[in-house]
mmCIF file of C-alpha atoms in Angstrom:
data_model
loop_
_atom_site.group_PDB
_atom_site.id
_atom_site.type_symbol
_atom_site.label_atom_id
_atom_site.label_comp_id
_atom_site.label_asym_id
_atom_site.label_seq_id
_atom_site.Cartn_x
_atom_site.Cartn_y
_atom_site.Cartn_z
ATOM 1 C CA MET L 19 -65.219 -39.238 4.150
ATOM 2 C CA GLU L 20 -66.100 -36.435 1.814
ATOM 3 C CA VAL L 21 -63.146 -34.322 0.658
ATOM 4 C CA THR L 22 -64.211 -30.718 1.183
ATOM 5 C CA PRO L 23 -62.742 -27.517 -0.250
ATOM 6 C CA LEU L 24 -61.369 -26.698 3.203
ATOM 7 C CA TYR L 25 -59.328 -29.917 3.076
ATOM 8 C CA TRP L 26 -57.612 -28.834 -0.128
ATOM 9 C CA ILE L 27 -57.156 -25.289 1.131
ATOM 10 C CA LEU L 28 -55.325 -26.546 4.225
ATOM 11 C CA LEU L 29 -53.124 -28.861 2.192
ATOM 12 C CA LEU L 30 -52.282 -26.077 -0.256
ATOM 13 C CA PHE L 31 -51.509 -23.722 2.626
ATOM 14 C CA ILE L 32 -49.187 -26.266 4.223
ATOM 15 C CA SER L 33 -47.318 -26.863 0.969
ATOM 16 C CA ARG L 34 -47.014 -23.120 0.342
ATOM 17 C CA VAL L 35 -45.640 -22.509 3.816
ATOM 18 C CA ALA L 36 -43.130 -25.325 3.458
ATOM 19 C CA ALA L 37 -41.947 -24.081 0.073
ATOM 20 C CA GLY L 38 -41.925 -20.420 1.048
ATOM 21 C CA GLN L 39 -40.101 -20.778 4.364
ATOM 22 C CA SER L 40 -37.517 -23.391 3.419
ATOM 23 C CA PRO L 41 -34.216 -21.681 2.688
ATOM 24 C CA VAL L 42 -32.890 -21.653 -0.862
ATOM 25 C CA SER L 43 -29.181 -22.400 -0.980
ATOM 26 C CA LEU L 44 -26.744 -22.112 -3.847
ATOM 27 C CA ILE L 45 -24.904 -25.426 -4.120
ATOM 28 C CA VAL L 46 -21.581 -25.594 -5.956
ATOM 29 C CA ARG L 47 -20.335 -28.856 -7.466
ATOM 30 C CA PRO L 48 -17.532 -29.643 -6.963
ATOM 31 C CA ASN L 49 -17.930 -28.075 -3.534
ATOM 32 C CA ARG L 50 -15.310 -25.352 -3.630
ATOM 33 C CA SER L 51 -15.023 -21.670 -4.340
ATOM 34 C CA GLN L 52 -11.700 -21.701 -6.161
ATOM 35 C CA PHE L 53 -10.960 -23.139 -9.576
ATOM 36 C CA PHE L 54 -8.176 -23.328 -12.094
ATOM 37 C CA GLU L 55 -8.976 -22.110 -15.583
ATOM 38 C CA TYR L 56 -10.681 -24.578 -17.947
ATOM 39 C CA GLU L 57 -12.344 -26.575 -15.180
ATOM 40 C CA SER L 58 -16.069 -27.356 -15.040
ATOM 41 C CA VAL L 59 -18.461 -26.172 -12.319
ATOM 42 C CA SER L 60 -22.163 -26.725 -11.675
ATOM 43 C CA LEU L 61 -24.332 -24.346 -9.632
ATOM 44 C CA SER L 62 -27.877 -25.164 -8.519
ATOM 45 C CA CYS L 63 -30.465 -23.580 -6.236
ATOM 46 C CA GLU L 64 -31.737 -26.189 -3.801
ATOM 47 C CA VAL L 65 -34.208 -26.501 -0.926
ATOM 48 C CA LEU L 66 -33.577 -29.342 1.528
ATOM 49 C CA GLY L 67 -31.481 -31.219 -1.030
ATOM 50 C CA GLY L 68 -33.877 -30.819 -3.975
ATOM 51 C CA SER L 69 -33.427 -28.503 -6.936
ATOM 52 C CA THR L 70 -35.889 -25.603 -7.206
ATOM 53 C CA GLY L 71 -35.122 -24.842 -10.839
ATOM 54 C CA ARG L 72 -34.404 -21.235 -9.963
ATOM 55 C CA ARG L 73 -31.814 -19.474 -12.024
ATOM 56 C CA VAL L 74 -28.410 -18.273 -10.879
ATOM 57 C CA GLU L 75 -27.128 -14.717 -11.115
ATOM 58 C CA ARG L 76 -23.646 -13.368 -10.667
ATOM 59 C CA ASN L 77 -21.864 -10.092 -10.155
ATOM 60 C CA PRO L 78 -18.449 -10.612 -11.752
ATOM 61 C CA THR L 79 -15.326 -8.822 -10.657
ATOM 62 C CA SER L 80 -15.304 -7.254 -14.107
ATOM 63 C CA GLY L 81 -18.500 -6.594 -16.031
ATOM 64 C CA LYS L 82 -22.149 -6.292 -15.050
ATOM 65 C CA LEU L 83 -24.697 -8.343 -13.120
ATOM 66 C CA THR L 84 -26.116 -11.028 -15.401
ATOM 67 C CA GLU L 85 -28.113 -14.260 -15.244
ATOM 68 C CA CYS L 86 -26.900 -17.750 -16.172
ATOM 69 C CA GLY L 87 -27.172 -18.185 -19.940
ATOM 70 C CA ASP L 88 -26.549 -14.503 -20.633
ATOM 71 C CA ARG L 89 -23.088 -14.786 -22.224
ATOM 72 C CA TRP L 90 -21.919 -17.181 -19.523
ATOM 73 C CA GLY L 91 -22.928 -20.667 -18.395
ATOM 74 C CA LYS L 92 -25.787 -22.831 -19.650
ATOM 75 C CA PHE L 93 -28.987 -23.479 -17.688
ATOM 76 C CA ASN L 94 -30.273 -27.055 -18.147
ATOM 77 C CA GLY L 95 -33.497 -26.649 -16.170
ATOM 78 C CA THR L 96 -32.054 -27.531 -12.777
ATOM 79 C CA SER L 97 -28.439 -26.314 -12.772
ATOM 80 C CA CYS L 98 -26.198 -23.692 -14.296
ATOM 81 C CA ILE L 99 -23.190 -25.326 -15.949
ATOM 82 C CA ILE L 100 -19.927 -23.530 -16.665
ATOM 83 C CA SER L 101 -18.118 -26.095 -18.792
ATOM 84 C CA SER L 102 -14.775 -24.305 -19.061
ATOM 85 C CA THR L 103 -14.019 -21.673 -16.448
ATOM 86 C CA LYS L 104 -12.080 -18.533 -17.219
ATOM 87 C CA SER L 105 -10.663 -15.803 -15.015
ATOM 88 C CA THR L 106 -13.581 -13.574 -16.080
ATOM 89 C CA ASP L 107 -15.927 -16.023 -14.311
ATOM 90 C CA SER L 108 -14.631 -14.809 -10.952
ATOM 91 C CA GLY L 109 -17.308 -13.076 -8.905
ATOM 92 C CA VAL L 110 -20.201 -13.429 -6.460
ATOM 93 C CA TYR L 111 -22.997 -15.881 -7.325
ATOM 94 C CA TRP L 112 -26.498 -16.328 -5.835
ATOM 95 C CA CYS L 113 -29.954 -17.723 -6.550
ATOM 96 C CA VAL L 114 -32.624 -15.618 -8.245
ATOM 97 C CA SER L 115 -35.250 -15.306 -5.499
ATOM 98 C CA GLY L 116 -36.799 -12.769 -3.174
ATOM 99 C CA LYS L 117 -34.353 -13.627 -0.422
ATOM 100 C CA HIS L 118 -30.664 -14.346 -0.849
ATOM 101 C CA LYS L 119 -30.074 -17.149 1.643
ATOM 102 C CA ASN L 120 -26.436 -17.417 0.735
ATOM 103 C CA THR L 121 -23.963 -16.099 -1.788
ATOM 104 C CA VAL L 122 -20.875 -17.875 -3.026
ATOM 105 C CA ASN L 123 -17.712 -16.096 -4.066
ATOM 106 C CA ILE L 124 -16.003 -18.005 -6.869
ATOM 107 C CA THR L 125 -12.515 -17.224 -8.058
ATOM 108 C CA VAL L 126 -10.941 -18.653 -11.199
ATOM 109 C CA THR L 127 -7.173 -18.301 -11.348
ATOM 110 C CA ASP L 128 -4.620 -18.780 -14.091
ATOM 111 C CA GLY L 129 -1.974 -19.396 -11.427
ATOM 112 C CA HIS L 130 -0.478 -22.693 -10.280
ATOM 113 C CA VAL L 131 -1.721 -22.914 -6.678
ATOM 114 C CA ILE L 132 -5.158 -22.867 -5.047
ATOM 115 C CA LEU L 133 -6.460 -23.426 -1.519
ATOM 116 C CA GLU L 134 -9.007 -26.257 -1.235
ATOM 117 C CA SER L 135 -12.046 -25.512 0.879
ATOM 118 C CA PRO L 136 -15.845 -25.960 0.522
ATOM 119 C CA ALA L 137 -17.823 -23.015 -0.698
ATOM 120 C CA LEU L 138 -20.299 -22.526 2.179
ATOM 121 C CA PRO L 139 -19.759 -21.413 5.795
ATOM 122 C CA VAL L 140 -18.728 -23.908 8.437
ATOM 123 C CA THR L 141 -20.545 -24.475 11.723
ATOM 124 C CA GLU L 142 -18.789 -23.636 14.958
ATOM 125 C CA GLY L 143 -17.360 -26.757 16.616
ATOM 126 C CA PHE L 144 -16.565 -28.660 13.419
ATOM 127 C CA ASN L 145 -13.075 -29.550 12.297
ATOM 128 C CA VAL L 146 -11.882 -27.788 9.144
ATOM 129 C CA THR L 147 -9.269 -29.190 6.771
ATOM 130 C CA LEU L 148 -7.601 -26.843 4.313
ATOM 131 C CA LYS L 149 -5.554 -28.244 1.437
ATOM 132 C CA CYS L 150 -2.985 -26.621 -0.781
ATOM 133 C CA ARG L 151 -3.217 -27.863 -4.362
ATOM 134 C CA ASN L 152 -0.963 -27.214 -7.329
ATOM 135 C CA LYS L 153 -1.520 -28.289 -10.922
ATOM 136 C CA THR L 154 2.140 -28.473 -11.944
ATOM 137 C CA ASN L 155 3.469 -31.139 -9.579
ATOM 138 C CA PRO L 156 0.607 -32.733 -7.578
ATOM 139 C CA SER L 157 2.977 -35.138 -5.800
ATOM 140 C CA ASP L 158 4.927 -32.246 -4.228
ATOM 141 C CA LEU L 159 2.650 -31.461 -1.274
ATOM 142 C CA THR L 160 4.756 -29.285 1.016
ATOM 143 C CA ALA L 161 3.031 -25.965 1.677
ATOM 144 C CA ASP L 162 2.968 -22.995 4.037
ATOM 145 C CA PHE L 163 -0.429 -21.940 5.407
ATOM 146 C CA TYR L 164 -1.299 -18.328 6.232
ATOM 147 C CA LYS L 165 -4.077 -16.513 8.054
ATOM 148 C CA ASP L 166 -4.554 -12.777 7.544
ATOM 149 C CA GLY L 167 -1.118 -12.631 5.952
ATOM 150 C CA SER L 168 0.740 -14.277 8.866
ATOM 151 C CA LEU L 169 2.345 -17.705 8.631
ATOM 152 C CA ILE L 170 0.532 -20.346 10.705
ATOM 153 C CA ARG L 171 2.695 -23.380 9.978
ATOM 154 C CA THR L 172 4.265 -25.524 7.268
ATOM 155 C CA GLU L 173 2.808 -28.927 6.423
ATOM 156 C CA SER L 174 4.616 -31.607 4.414
ATOM 157 C CA THR L 175 1.272 -33.279 3.629
ATOM 158 C CA GLY L 176 -0.191 -30.167 2.038
ATOM 159 C CA GLU L 177 -3.080 -30.229 4.540
ATOM 160 C CA MET L 178 -3.841 -28.172 7.630
ATOM 161 C CA THR L 179 -6.635 -29.095 10.055
ATOM 162 C CA ILE L 180 -8.236 -26.563 12.381
ATOM 163 C CA PRO L 181 -9.933 -28.518 15.207
ATOM 164 C CA ALA L 182 -13.312 -27.373 16.552
ATOM 165 C CA VAL L 183 -13.388 -24.028 14.792
ATOM 166 C CA SER L 184 -14.687 -20.971 16.616
ATOM 167 C CA GLN L 185 -15.428 -17.355 15.740
ATOM 168 C CA SER L 186 -11.787 -16.484 16.346
ATOM 169 C CA ASP L 187 -10.808 -18.699 13.394
ATOM 170 C CA GLU L 188 -12.600 -16.481 10.890
ATOM 171 C CA GLY L 189 -10.245 -14.756 8.513
ATOM 172 C CA LEU L 190 -8.401 -14.754 5.206
ATOM 173 C CA TYR L 191 -6.536 -17.989 4.505
ATOM 174 C CA SER L 192 -4.030 -18.821 1.805
ATOM 175 C CA CYS L 193 -1.220 -21.246 1.134
ATOM 176 C CA ARG L 194 2.149 -21.088 -0.591
ATOM 177 C CA HIS L 195 4.106 -23.694 -2.476
ATOM 178 C CA PRO L 196 7.892 -23.219 -2.051
ATOM 179 C CA GLU L 197 8.490 -23.225 -5.809
ATOM 180 C CA LEU L 198 5.184 -22.480 -7.503
ATOM 181 C CA GLY L 199 4.088 -19.510 -5.427
ATOM 182 C CA ARG L 200 1.070 -18.511 -3.389
ATOM 183 C CA SER L 201 -2.643 -19.132 -3.775
ATOM 184 C CA PRO L 202 -5.254 -16.388 -3.681
ATOM 185 C CA GLU L 203 -6.789 -15.648 -0.273
ATOM 186 C CA SER L 204 -10.047 -17.220 0.921
ATOM 187 C CA TRP L 205 -12.306 -15.867 3.629
ATOM 188 C CA MET L 206 -13.540 -18.513 6.041
ATOM 189 C CA THR L 207 -16.820 -17.772 7.835
ATOM 190 C CA VAL L 208 -17.717 -19.560 11.081
ATOM 191 C CA THR L 209 -21.365 -19.528 12.140
ATOM 192 C CA ALA L 210 -22.814 -20.283 15.555
ATOM 193 C CA SER L 211 -23.724 -23.902 16.210
ATOM 194 C CA THR L 212 -27.448 -24.742 16.464
ATOM 195 C CA SER L 213 -26.831 -28.157 18.004
ATOM 196 C CA SER L 214 -24.161 -30.150 19.777
ATOM 197 C CA THR L 215 -20.729 -29.981 18.187
ATOM 198 C CA HIS L 216 -19.684 -32.631 15.722
ATOM 199 C CA SER L 217 -16.376 -33.652 14.248
ATOM 200 C CA SER L 218 -16.179 -33.440 10.504
ATOM 201 C CA SER L 219 -13.854 -32.004 7.902
ATOM 202 C CA ILE L 220 -15.602 -28.952 6.499
ATOM 203 C CA PRO L 221 -13.830 -25.908 5.203
ATOM 204 C CA SER L 222 -15.790 -22.856 4.170
ATOM 205 C CA LEU L 223 -15.419 -19.552 2.461
ATOM 206 C CA ALA L 224 -17.175 -16.229 2.101
ATOM 207 C CA PRO L 225 -16.520 -13.150 -0.014
ATOM 208 C CA SER L 226 -13.714 -10.801 0.923
ATOM 209 C CA SER L 227 -13.998 -7.071 0.624
ATOM 210 C CA SER L 228 -10.667 -6.952 -1.166
ATOM 211 C CA LYS L 229 -10.247 -10.274 -2.941
ATOM 212 C CA PRO L 230 -12.612 -12.997 -4.010
ATOM 213 C CA SER L 231 -12.777 -16.049 -1.780
ATOM 214 C CA LEU L 232 -11.017 -19.084 -3.118
ATOM 215 C CA SER L 233 -11.134 -22.766 -2.332
ATOM 216 C CA SER L 234 -10.509 -26.022 -4.006
ATOM 217 C CA THR L 235 -12.119 -29.438 -4.069
ATOM 218 C CA PRO L 236 -12.674 -30.974 -0.645
ATOM 219 C CA PRO L 237 -11.704 -34.585 0.075
ATOM 220 C CA SER L 238 -14.177 -36.946 -1.570
ATOM 221 C CA SER L 239 -14.309 -39.126 1.539
ATOM 222 C CA THR L 240 -15.612 -36.355 3.759
ATOM 223 C CA SER L 241 -19.093 -34.987 3.902
ATOM 224 C CA SER L 242 -20.006 -31.333 4.189
ATOM 225 C CA PRO L 243 -22.822 -30.854 6.700
ATOM 226 C CA LEU L 244 -24.403 -27.544 5.882
ATOM 227 C CA LEU L 245 -26.045 -25.282 8.374
ATOM 228 C CA LEU L 246 -29.596 -26.239 9.339
ATOM 229 C CA PRO L 247 -31.491 -22.950 9.471
ATOM 230 C CA LEU L 248 -33.427 -22.193 12.580
ATOM 231 C CA SER L 249 -36.453 -21.347 10.467
ATOM 232 C CA LEU L 250 -36.912 -25.036 9.658
ATOM 233 C CA SER L 251 -37.969 -25.826 13.218
ATOM 234 C CA GLY L 252 -40.647 -23.130 13.049
ATOM 235 C CA VAL L 253 -41.861 -24.435 9.707
ATOM 236 C CA ALA L 254 -42.031 -27.987 11.027
ATOM 237 C CA GLY L 255 -44.039 -26.867 14.046
ATOM 238 C CA LEU L 256 -46.464 -24.927 11.876
ATOM 239 C CA ILE L 257 -46.940 -27.869 9.513
ATOM 240 C CA ILE L 258 -47.579 -30.235 12.432
ATOM 241 C CA SER L 259 -50.122 -27.827 13.947
ATOM 242 C CA LEU L 260 -51.971 -27.448 10.647
ATOM 243 C CA THR L 261 -51.964 -31.208 10.145
ATOM 244 C CA ILE L 262 -53.504 -31.722 13.592
ATOM 245 C CA LEU L 263 -56.177 -29.132 12.831
ATOM 246 C CA LEU L 264 -56.928 -30.877 9.555
ATOM 247 C CA LEU L 265 -57.266 -34.256 11.264
ATOM 248 C CA MET L 266 -59.543 -32.772 13.933
ATOM 249 C CA PHE L 267 -61.742 -31.210 11.254
ATOM 250 C CA CYS L 268 -62.003 -34.504 9.378
ATOM 251 C CA TYR L 269 -62.819 -36.408 12.587
ATOM 252 C CA ARG L 270 -65.554 -33.982 13.614
ATOM 253 C CA LYS L 271 -67.069 -34.019 10.152
ATOM 254 C CA ARG L 272 -67.106 -37.817 10.089
ATOM 255 C CA THR L 273 -68.693 -37.978 13.563
ATOM 256 C CA LYS L 274 -71.364 -35.525 12.486
ATOM 257 C CA GLU L 275 -72.128 -37.595 9.388
ATOM 258 C CA GLU L 276 -72.503 -40.746 11.503
ATOM 259 C CA GLU L 277 -74.863 -38.981 13.888
ATOM 260 C CA THR L 278 -77.090 -37.734 11.077
ATOM 261 C CA SER L 279 -77.320 -41.228 9.589
ATOM 262 C CA ASP L 280 -78.193 -42.992 12.917
ATOM 263 C CA PRO L 281 -80.622 -45.865 12.069
ATOM 264 C CA ARG L 282 -82.382 -45.407 15.395
ATOM 265 C CA GLU L 283 -83.872 -42.119 14.291
ATOM 266 C CA VAL L 284 -87.548 -42.406 13.319
ATOM 267 C CA THR L 285 -89.258 -39.802 11.172
ATOM 268 C CA TYR L 286 -92.909 -38.804 10.993
ATOM 269 C CA ALA L 287 -93.155 -40.499 7.577
ATOM 270 C CA ASP L 288 -91.980 -43.811 9.067
ATOM 271 C CA VAL L 289 -94.662 -43.617 11.766
ATOM 272 C CA ARG L 290 -97.409 -42.923 9.214
ATOM 273 C CA ILE L 291 -96.349 -45.866 7.034
ATOM 274 C CA LYS L 292 -96.298 -48.215 10.047
ATOM 275 C CA GLN L 293 -99.726 -47.085 11.180
ATOM 276 C CA ASP L 294 -101.230 -47.572 7.682
ATOM 277 C CA GLN L 295 -99.803 -51.104 7.465
ATOM 278 C CA GLU L 296 -101.282 -52.079 10.850
ATOM 279 C CA HIS L 297 -104.672 -50.607 9.885
ATOM 280 C CA ARG L 298 -104.810 -52.706 6.666
ATOM 281 C CA GLY L 299 -103.890 -55.836 8.648
ATOM 282 C CA ARG L 300 -106.874 -55.469 10.972
ATOM 283 C CA LYS L 301 -109.213 -55.225 7.999
#
């Protein structure tokens, strides 16, 4: 089958659509929005689990909007690395692109207590586990958990699980150690579920109008299923449709080529040659 320009045009169009429509997400590693000073954090812009190489910008709580590598962080081609966080690194971060699919509010504290929670929003119906972490005495786990300034409960394990979160669970969360004090507040965003509910431990945070969102490292044994954007289903349908059109075009072209090369076709030249040969034979 001959590869025509239309073939390459369709393939290029499909790849462009897939790349253009797939959401770009800012991924934070470790997956949290709250850090102690002098910790390391990696930020990368990814599409469906793969790095796009796009750069990261931030709007710090003090200072001006700047890009990774401009007096903060180091861009290695795929990720922005902050090797030793400082309180001045607190702020809102996002990917440099035409559309901001998500922003992450990172807070770096010089205090002794932080609230552990993944950086991105959590899907409605999932379980959320919040952890209170202190750097002075990690074995002392007892902590009080608060929502919107009101005490929820005290946990001797230092963990609080919210089962099957709903929109009513959105709010500012924090924790307090009885001796070391209170963590900064973290805003937890709950988004509508696009599929059947699942059970998984996924905390999530979003920026607060008053204070930056904070969260600490999630348990290493749990996974963090991120939201699957509705746009992906539309992209998949479009790609499938274009693929079918491409296959139909190739099939029709091949059929046409076979018809034009049918050995049963006889031309005027063939008839003349046959007649001349028979005439010579009679002589």
